PDB file of C-alpha atoms in Angstrom:
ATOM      1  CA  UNK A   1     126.736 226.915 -54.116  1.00  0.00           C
ATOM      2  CA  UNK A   2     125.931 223.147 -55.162  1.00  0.00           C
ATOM      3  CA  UNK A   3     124.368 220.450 -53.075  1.00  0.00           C
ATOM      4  CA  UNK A   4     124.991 216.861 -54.180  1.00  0.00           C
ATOM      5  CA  UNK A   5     121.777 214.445 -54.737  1.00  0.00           C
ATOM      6  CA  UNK A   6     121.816 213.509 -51.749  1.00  0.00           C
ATOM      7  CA  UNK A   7     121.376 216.633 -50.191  1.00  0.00           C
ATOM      8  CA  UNK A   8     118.490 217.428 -51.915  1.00  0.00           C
ATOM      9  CA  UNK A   9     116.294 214.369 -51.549  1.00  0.00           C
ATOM     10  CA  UNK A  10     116.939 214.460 -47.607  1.00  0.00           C
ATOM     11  CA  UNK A  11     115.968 218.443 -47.965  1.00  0.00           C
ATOM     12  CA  UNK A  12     112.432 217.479 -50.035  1.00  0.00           C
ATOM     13  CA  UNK A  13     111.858 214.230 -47.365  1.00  0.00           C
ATOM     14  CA  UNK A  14     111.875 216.271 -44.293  1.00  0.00           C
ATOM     15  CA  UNK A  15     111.198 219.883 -45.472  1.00  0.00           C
ATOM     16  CA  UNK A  16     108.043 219.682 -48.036  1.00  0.00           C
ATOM     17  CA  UNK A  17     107.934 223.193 -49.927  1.00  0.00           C
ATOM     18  CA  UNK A  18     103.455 222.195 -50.324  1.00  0.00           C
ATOM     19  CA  UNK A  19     101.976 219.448 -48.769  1.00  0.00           C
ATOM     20  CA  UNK A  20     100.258 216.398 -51.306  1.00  0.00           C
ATOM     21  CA  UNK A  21      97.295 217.147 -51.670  1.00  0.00           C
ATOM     22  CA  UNK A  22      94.871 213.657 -50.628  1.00  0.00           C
ATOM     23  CA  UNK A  23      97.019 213.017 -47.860  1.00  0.00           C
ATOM     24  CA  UNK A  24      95.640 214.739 -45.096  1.00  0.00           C
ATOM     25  CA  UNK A  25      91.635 214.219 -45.255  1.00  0.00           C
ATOM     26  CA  UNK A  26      90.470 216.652 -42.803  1.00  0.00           C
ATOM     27  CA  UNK A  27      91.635 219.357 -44.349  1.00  0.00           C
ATOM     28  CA  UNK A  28      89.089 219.330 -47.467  1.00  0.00           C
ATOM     29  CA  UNK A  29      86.154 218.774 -44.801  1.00  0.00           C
ATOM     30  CA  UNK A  30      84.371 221.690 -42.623  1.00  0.00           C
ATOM     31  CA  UNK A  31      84.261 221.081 -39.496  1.00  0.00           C
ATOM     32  CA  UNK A  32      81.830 219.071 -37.678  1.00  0.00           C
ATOM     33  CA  UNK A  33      78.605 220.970 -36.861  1.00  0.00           C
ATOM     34  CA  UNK A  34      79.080 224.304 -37.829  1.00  0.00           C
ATOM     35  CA  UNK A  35      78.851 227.341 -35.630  1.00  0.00           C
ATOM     36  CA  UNK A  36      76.674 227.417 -32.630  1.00  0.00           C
ATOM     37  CA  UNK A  37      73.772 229.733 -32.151  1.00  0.00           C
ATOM     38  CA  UNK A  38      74.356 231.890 -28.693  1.00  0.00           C
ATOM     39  CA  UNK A  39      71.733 231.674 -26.431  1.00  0.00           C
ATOM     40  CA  UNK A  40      71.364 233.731 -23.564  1.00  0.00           C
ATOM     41  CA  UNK A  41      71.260 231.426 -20.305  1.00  0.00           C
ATOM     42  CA  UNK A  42      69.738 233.921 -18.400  1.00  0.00           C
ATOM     43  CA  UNK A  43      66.622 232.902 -20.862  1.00  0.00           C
ATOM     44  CA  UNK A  44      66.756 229.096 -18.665  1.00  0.00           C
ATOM     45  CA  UNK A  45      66.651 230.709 -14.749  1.00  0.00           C
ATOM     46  CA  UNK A  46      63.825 231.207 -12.377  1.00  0.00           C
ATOM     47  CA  UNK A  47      64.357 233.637  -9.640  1.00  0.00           C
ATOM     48  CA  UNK A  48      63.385 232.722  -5.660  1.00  0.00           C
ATOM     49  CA  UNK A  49      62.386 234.343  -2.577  1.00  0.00           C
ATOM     50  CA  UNK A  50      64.959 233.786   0.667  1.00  0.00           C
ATOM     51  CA  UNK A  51      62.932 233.404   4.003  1.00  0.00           C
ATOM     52  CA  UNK A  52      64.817 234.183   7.104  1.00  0.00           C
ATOM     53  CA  UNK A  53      63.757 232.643  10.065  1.00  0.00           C
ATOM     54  CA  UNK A  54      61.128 234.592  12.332  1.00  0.00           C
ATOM     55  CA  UNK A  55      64.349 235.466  14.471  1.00  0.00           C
ATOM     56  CA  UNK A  56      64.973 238.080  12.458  1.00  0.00           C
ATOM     57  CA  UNK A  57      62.699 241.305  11.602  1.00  0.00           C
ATOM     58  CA  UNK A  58      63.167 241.058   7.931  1.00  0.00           C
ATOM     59  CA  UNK A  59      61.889 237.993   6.618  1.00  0.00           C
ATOM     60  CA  UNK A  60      62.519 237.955   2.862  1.00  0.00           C
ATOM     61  CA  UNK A  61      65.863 239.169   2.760  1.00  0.00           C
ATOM     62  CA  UNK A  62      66.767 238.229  -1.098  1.00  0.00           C
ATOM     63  CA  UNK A  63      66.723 236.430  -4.167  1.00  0.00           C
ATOM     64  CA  UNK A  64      68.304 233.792  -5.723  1.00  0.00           C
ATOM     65  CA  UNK A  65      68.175 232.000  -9.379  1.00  0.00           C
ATOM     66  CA  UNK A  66      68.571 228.409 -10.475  1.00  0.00           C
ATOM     67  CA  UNK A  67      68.081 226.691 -13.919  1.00  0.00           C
ATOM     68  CA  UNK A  68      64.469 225.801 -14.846  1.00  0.00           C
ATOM     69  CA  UNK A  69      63.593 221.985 -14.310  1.00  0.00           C
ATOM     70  CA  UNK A  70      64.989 220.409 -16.965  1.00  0.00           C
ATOM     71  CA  UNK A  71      63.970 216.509 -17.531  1.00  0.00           C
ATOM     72  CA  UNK A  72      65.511 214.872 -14.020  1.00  0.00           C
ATOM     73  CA  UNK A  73      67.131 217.760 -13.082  1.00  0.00           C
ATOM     74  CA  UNK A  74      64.718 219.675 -10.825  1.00  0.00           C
ATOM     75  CA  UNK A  75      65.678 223.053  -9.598  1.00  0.00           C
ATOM     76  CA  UNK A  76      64.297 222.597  -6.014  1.00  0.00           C
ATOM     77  CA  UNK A  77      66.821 220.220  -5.516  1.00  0.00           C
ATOM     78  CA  UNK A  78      69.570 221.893  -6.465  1.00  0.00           C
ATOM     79  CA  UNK A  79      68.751 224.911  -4.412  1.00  0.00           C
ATOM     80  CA  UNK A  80      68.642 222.953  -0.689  1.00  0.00           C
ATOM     81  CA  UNK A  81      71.821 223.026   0.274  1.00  0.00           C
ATOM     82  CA  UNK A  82      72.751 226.563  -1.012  1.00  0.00           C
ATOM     83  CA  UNK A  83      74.231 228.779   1.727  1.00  0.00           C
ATOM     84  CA  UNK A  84      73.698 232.535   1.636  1.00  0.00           C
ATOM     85  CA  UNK A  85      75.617 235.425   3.452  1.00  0.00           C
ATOM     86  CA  UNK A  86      73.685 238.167   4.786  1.00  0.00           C
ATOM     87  CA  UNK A  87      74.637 241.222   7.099  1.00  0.00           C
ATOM     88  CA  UNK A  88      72.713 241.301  10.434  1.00  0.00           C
ATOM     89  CA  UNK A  89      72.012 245.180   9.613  1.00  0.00           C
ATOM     90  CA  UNK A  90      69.989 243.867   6.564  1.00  0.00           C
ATOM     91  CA  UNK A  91      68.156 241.304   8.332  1.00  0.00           C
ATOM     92  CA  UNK A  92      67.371 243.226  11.417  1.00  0.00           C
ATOM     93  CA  UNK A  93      67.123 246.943  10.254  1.00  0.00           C
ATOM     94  CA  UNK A  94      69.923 248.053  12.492  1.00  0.00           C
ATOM     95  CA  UNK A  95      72.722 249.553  11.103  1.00  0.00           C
ATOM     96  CA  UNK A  96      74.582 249.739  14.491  1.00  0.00           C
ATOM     97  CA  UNK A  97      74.947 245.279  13.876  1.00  0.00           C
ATOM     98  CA  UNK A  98      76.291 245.424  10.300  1.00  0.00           C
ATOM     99  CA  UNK A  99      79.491 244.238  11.555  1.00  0.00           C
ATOM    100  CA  UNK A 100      78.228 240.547  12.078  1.00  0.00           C
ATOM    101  CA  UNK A 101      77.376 238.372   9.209  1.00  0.00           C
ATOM    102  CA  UNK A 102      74.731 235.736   9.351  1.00  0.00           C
ATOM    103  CA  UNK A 103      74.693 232.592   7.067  1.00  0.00           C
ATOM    104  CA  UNK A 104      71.262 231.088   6.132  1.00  0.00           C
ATOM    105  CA  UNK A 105      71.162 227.285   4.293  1.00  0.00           C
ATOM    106  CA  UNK A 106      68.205 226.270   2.272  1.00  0.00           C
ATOM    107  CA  UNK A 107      66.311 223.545   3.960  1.00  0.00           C
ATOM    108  CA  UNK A 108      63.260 223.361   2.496  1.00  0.00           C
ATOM    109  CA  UNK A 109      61.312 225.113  -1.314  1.00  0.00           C
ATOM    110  CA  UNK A 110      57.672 225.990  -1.154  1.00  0.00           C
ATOM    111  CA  UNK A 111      56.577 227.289  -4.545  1.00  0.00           C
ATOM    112  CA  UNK A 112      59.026 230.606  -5.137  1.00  0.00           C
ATOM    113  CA  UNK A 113      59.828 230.985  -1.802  1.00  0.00           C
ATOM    114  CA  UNK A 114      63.379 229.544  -0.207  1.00  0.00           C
ATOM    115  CA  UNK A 115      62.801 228.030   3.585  1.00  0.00           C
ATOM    116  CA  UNK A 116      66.445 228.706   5.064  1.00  0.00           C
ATOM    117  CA  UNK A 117      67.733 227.873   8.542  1.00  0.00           C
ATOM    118  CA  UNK A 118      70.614 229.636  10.745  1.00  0.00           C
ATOM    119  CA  UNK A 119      73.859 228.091   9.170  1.00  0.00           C
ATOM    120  CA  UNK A 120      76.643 230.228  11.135  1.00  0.00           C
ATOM    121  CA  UNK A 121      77.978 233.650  12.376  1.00  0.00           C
ATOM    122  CA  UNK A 122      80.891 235.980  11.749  1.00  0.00           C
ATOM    123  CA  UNK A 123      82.614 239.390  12.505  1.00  0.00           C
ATOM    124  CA  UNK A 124      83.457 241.339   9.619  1.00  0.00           C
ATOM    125  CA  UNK A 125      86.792 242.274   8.828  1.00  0.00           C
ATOM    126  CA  UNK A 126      87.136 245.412   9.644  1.00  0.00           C
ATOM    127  CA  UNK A 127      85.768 244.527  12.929  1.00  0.00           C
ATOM    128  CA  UNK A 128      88.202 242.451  14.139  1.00  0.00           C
ATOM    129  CA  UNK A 129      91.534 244.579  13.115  1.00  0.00           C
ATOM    130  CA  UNK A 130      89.955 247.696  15.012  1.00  0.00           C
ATOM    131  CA  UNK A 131      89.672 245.456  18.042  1.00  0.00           C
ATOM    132  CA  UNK A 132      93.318 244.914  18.469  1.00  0.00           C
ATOM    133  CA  UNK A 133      95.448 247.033  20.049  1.00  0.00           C
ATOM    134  CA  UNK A 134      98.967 247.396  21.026  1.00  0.00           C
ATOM    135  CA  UNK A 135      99.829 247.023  24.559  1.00  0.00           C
ATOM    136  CA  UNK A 136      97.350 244.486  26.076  1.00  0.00           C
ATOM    137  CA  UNK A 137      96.808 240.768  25.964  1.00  0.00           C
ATOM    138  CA  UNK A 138      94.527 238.980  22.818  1.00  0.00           C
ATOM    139  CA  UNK A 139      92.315 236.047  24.212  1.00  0.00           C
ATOM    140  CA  UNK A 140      91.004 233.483  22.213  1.00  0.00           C
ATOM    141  CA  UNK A 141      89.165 230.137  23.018  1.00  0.00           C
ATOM    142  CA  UNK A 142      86.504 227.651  21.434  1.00  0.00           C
ATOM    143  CA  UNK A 143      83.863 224.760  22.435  1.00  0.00           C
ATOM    144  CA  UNK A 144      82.034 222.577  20.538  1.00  0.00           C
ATOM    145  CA  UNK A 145      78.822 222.585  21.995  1.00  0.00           C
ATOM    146  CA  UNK A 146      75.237 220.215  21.550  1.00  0.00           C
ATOM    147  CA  UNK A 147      72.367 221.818  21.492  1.00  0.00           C
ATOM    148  CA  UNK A 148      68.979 220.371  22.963  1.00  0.00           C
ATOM    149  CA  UNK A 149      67.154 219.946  19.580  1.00  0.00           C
ATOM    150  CA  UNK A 150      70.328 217.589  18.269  1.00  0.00           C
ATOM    151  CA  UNK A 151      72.617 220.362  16.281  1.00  0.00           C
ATOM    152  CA  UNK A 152      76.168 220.247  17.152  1.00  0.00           C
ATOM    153  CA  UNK A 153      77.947 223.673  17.085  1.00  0.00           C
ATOM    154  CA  UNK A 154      81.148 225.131  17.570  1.00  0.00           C
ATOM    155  CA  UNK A 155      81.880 228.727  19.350  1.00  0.00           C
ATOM    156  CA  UNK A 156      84.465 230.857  19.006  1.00  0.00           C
ATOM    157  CA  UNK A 157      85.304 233.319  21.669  1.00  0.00           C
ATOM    158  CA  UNK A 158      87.666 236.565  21.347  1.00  0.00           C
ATOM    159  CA  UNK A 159      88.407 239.041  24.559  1.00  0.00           C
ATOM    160  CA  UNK A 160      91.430 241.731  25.083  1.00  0.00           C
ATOM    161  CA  UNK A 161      92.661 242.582  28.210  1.00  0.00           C
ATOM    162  CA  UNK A 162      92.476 246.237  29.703  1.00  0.00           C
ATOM    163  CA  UNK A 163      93.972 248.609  32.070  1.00  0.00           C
ATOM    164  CA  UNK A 164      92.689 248.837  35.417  1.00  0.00           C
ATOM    165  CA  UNK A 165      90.621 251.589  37.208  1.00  0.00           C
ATOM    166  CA  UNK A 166      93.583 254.539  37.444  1.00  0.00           C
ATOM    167  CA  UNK A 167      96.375 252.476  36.276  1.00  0.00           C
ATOM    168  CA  UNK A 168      99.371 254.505  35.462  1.00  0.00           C
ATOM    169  CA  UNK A 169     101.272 251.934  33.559  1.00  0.00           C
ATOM    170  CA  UNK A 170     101.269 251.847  29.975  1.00  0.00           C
ATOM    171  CA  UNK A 171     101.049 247.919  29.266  1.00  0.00           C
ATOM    172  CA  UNK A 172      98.174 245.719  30.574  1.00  0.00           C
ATOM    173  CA  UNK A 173      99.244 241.923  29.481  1.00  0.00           C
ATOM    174  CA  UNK A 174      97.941 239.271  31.401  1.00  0.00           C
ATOM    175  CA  UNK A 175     100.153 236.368  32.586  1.00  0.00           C
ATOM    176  CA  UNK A 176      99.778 232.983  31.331  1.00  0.00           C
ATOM    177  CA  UNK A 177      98.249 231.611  34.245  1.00  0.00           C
ATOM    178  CA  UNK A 178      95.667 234.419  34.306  1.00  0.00           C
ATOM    179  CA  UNK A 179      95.047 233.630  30.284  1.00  0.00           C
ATOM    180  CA  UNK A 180      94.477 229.974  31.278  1.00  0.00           C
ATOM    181  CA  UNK A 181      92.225 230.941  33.703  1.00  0.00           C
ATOM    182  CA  UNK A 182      89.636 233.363  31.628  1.00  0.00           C
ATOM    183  CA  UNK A 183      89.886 230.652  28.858  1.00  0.00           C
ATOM    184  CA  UNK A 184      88.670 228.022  31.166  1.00  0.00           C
ATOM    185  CA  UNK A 185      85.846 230.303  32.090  1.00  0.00           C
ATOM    186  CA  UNK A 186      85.098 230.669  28.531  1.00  0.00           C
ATOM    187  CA  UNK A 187      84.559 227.618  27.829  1.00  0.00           C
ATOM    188  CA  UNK A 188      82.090 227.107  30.969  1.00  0.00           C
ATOM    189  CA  UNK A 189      80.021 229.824  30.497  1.00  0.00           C
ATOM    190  CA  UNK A 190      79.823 229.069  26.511  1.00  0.00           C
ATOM    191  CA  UNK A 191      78.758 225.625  27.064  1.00  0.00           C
ATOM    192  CA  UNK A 192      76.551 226.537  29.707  1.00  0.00           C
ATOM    193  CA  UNK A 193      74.688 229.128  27.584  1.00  0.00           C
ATOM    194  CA  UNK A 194      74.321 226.690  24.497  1.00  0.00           C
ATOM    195  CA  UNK A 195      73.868 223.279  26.281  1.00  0.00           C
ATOM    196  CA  UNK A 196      70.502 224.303  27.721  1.00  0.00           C
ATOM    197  CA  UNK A 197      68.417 225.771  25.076  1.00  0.00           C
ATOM    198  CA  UNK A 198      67.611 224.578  21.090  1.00  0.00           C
ATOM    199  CA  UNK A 199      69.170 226.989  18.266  1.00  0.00           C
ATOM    200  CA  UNK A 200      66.202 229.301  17.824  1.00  0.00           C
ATOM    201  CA  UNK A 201      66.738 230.290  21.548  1.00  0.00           C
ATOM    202  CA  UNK A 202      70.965 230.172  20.991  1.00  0.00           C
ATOM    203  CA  UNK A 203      70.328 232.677  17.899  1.00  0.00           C
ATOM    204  CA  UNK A 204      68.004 235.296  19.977  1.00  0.00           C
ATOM    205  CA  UNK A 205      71.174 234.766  22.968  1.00  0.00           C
ATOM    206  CA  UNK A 206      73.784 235.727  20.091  1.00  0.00           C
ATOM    207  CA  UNK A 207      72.229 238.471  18.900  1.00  0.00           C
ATOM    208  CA  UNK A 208      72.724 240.908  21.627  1.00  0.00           C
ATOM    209  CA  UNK A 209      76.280 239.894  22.836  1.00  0.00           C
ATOM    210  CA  UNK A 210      74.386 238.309  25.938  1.00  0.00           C
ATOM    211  CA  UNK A 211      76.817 235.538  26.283  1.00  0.00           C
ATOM    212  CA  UNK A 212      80.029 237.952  25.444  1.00  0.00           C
ATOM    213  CA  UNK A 213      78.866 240.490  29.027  1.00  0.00           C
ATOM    214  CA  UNK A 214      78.615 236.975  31.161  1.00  0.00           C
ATOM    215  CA  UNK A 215      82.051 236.144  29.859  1.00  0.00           C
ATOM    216  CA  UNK A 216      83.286 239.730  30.901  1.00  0.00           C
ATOM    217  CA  UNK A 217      81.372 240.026  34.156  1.00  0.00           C
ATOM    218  CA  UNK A 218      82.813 236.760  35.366  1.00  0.00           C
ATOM    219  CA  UNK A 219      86.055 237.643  34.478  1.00  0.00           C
ATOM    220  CA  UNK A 220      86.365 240.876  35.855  1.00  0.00           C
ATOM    221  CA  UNK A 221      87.762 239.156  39.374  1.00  0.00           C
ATOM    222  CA  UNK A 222      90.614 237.410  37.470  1.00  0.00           C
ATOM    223  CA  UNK A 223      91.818 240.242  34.720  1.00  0.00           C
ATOM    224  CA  UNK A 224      90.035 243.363  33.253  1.00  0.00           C
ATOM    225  CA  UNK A 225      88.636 242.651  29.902  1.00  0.00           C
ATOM    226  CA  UNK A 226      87.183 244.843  27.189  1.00  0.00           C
ATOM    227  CA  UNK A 227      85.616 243.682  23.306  1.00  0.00           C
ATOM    228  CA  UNK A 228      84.221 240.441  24.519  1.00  0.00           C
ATOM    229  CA  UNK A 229      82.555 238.728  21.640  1.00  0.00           C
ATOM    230  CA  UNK A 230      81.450 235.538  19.979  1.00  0.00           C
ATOM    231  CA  UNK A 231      83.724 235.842  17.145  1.00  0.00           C
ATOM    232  CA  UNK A 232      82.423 233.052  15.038  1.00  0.00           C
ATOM    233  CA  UNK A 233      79.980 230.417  15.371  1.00  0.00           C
ATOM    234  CA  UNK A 234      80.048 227.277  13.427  1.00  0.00           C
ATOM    235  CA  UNK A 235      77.151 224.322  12.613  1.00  0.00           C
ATOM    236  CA  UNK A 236      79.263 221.116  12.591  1.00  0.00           C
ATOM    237  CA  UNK A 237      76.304 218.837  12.279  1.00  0.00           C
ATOM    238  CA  UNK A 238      72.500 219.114  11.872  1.00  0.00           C
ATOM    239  CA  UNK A 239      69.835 216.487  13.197  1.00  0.00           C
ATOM    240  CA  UNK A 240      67.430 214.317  10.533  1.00  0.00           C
ATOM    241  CA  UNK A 241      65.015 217.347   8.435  1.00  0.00           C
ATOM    242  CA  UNK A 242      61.967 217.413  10.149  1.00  0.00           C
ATOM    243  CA  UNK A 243      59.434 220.088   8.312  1.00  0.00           C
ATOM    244  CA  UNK A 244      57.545 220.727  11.634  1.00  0.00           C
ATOM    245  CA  UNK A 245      60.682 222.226  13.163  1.00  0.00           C
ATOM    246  CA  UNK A 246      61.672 223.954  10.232  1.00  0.00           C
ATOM    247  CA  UNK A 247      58.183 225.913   9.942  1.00  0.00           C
ATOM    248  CA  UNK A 248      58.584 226.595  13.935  1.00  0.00           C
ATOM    249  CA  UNK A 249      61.605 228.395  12.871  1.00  0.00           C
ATOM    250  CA  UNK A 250      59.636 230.382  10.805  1.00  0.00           C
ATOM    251  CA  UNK A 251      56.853 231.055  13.105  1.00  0.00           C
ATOM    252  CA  UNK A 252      54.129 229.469  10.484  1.00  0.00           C
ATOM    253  CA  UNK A 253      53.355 226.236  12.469  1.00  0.00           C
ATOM    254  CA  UNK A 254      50.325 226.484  13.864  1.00  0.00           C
ATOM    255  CA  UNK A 255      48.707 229.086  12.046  1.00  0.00           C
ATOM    256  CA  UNK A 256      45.684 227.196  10.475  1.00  0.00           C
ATOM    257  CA  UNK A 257      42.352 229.468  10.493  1.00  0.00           C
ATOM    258  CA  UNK A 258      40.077 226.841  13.024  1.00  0.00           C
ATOM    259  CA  UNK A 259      37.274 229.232  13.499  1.00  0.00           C
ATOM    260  CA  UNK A 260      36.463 231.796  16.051  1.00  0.00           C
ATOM    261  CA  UNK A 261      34.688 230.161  19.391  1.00  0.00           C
ATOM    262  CA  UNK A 262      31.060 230.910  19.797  1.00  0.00           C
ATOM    263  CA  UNK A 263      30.202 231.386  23.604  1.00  0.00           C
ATOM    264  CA  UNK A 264      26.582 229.553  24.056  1.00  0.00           C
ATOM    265  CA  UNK A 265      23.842 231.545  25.840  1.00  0.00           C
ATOM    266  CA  UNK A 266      22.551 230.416  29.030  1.00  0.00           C
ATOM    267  CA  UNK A 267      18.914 232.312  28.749  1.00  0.00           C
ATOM    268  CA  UNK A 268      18.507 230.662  25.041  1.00  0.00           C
ATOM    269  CA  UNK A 269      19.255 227.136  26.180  1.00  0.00           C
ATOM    270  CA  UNK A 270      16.525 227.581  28.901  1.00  0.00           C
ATOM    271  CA  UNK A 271      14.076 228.879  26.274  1.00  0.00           C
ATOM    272  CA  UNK A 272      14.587 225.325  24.829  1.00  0.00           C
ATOM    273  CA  UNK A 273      14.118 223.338  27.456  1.00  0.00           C
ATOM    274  CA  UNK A 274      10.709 225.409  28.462  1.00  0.00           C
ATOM    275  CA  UNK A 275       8.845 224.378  25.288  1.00  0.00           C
ATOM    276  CA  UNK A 276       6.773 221.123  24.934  1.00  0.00           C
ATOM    277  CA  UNK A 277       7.055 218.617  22.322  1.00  0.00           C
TER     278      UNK A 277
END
């Protein structure tokens, strides 16, 4: 088979059996560098303490790691901020509440130890699908809330409906007027509840479901209810960091050794005034 001239010089332009050799000049050069060394980063963290507040019976309930300080990057700083997720069971040692998860924030570092504050609530997963149930009415309503020491917080409320003492029917849905009714009372009684006292005191009130048996007993003239809960609570905005509140939080304001009192002696000081100068 033969290929005229022309042919062939358009076959050697464009398709190069080996390529000149000077053209290309990184290919004669190693490149830049070299390999690496592997270091093991695990080599650069420091390991921290999380506090809890006093709210809960476990105080240290973890530990965390960050990066050494490095030039300007200091590792205190990049720990406040950091929001942990720990199960109620943990930080109370109560397995019958490991179905609500607690977040903590880091507010404040003191040497190894991590100063958090309550961040928000949830119900587990789990939780929540073996609440429902065919055959009754799902209830659902939310308030965002101010608290008296200046955090902003938003509730969420959950509640099925139930049969009534010897009903014989199978269903038990509420009408819509009835819904707008208990969600209206929701919303009182949650606002109520978290209006009047600071967040240590709203924390210690969502703990035992106190607000969740209000909601039911006051509902119990308008539709039968059953699984009321505070399904999720959310902290929208937090007040200027004051330290003093923080340590109240964790119970160590005010804990400065000032001396035991010494009760004076009456006899002694009349001894004193007996003897002549």
């Amino acid at each position: 088979f033969f290929l005229p001239p022309f042919f062939d010089f358009v076959n050697r332009l464009f398709f190069p059996a080996t390529m000149a050799v000077g053209k290309n000049k990184r290919l004669t050069k190693s490149k830049k560098g070299g390999k690496k060394k592997a270091v093991d980063p695990f080599l650069k963290k420091e390991w921290y303490d999380i506090k809890a507040p006093s709210v809960f019976s476990v105080r240290k309930c973890g530990k965390t790691l960050i990066t050494r300080t490095q030039g300007t990057k200091i590792a205190s700083e990049g720990l406040k901020g950091r929001v942990f997720e720990v199960s109620l069971a943990d930080l109370n040692n109560d397995e019958d509440q490991q179905y609500r998860k607690i977040k903590l924030c880091c507010e404040d570092v003191q040497g190894y130890n991590v100063l958090t504050n309550f961040h928000g609530m949830d119900l587990t997963r789990d939780k929540l699908c073996s609440l429902i149930k065919k055959w009754g009415s799902l209830i659902e309503a939310n308030e965002t809330v101010r608290t008296t020491d200046g955090y902003t917080i938003r509730l969420f409320c959950i509640a099925f409906t139930t049969k009534m003492p010897n009903q014989m029917k199978k269903t038990c849905y509420a009408q819509s007027a009835q819904i707008r009714a208990i969600r209206k009372k929701m919303v009182e009684i949650m606002s109520e509840e978290a209006s009047k006292c600071d967040l240590k005191e709203l924390v210690q009130k969502l703990i035992p479901e106190s607000i969740g048996a209000d909601i039911e007993k006051a509902c119990q003239c308008i539709f039968p209810l059953r699984d009321v809960y505070i399904r999720k609570v959310k902290v929208l905005k937090k007040p200027k960091f004051d330290i003093l509140k923080l340590m109240e939080m964790h119970g160590d304001a005010g804990n400065e050794d000032t001396g035991a009192g010494v009760s004076r002696e009456e006899p002694l000081v009349e001894e004193v005034k007996g003897l002549k100068v």
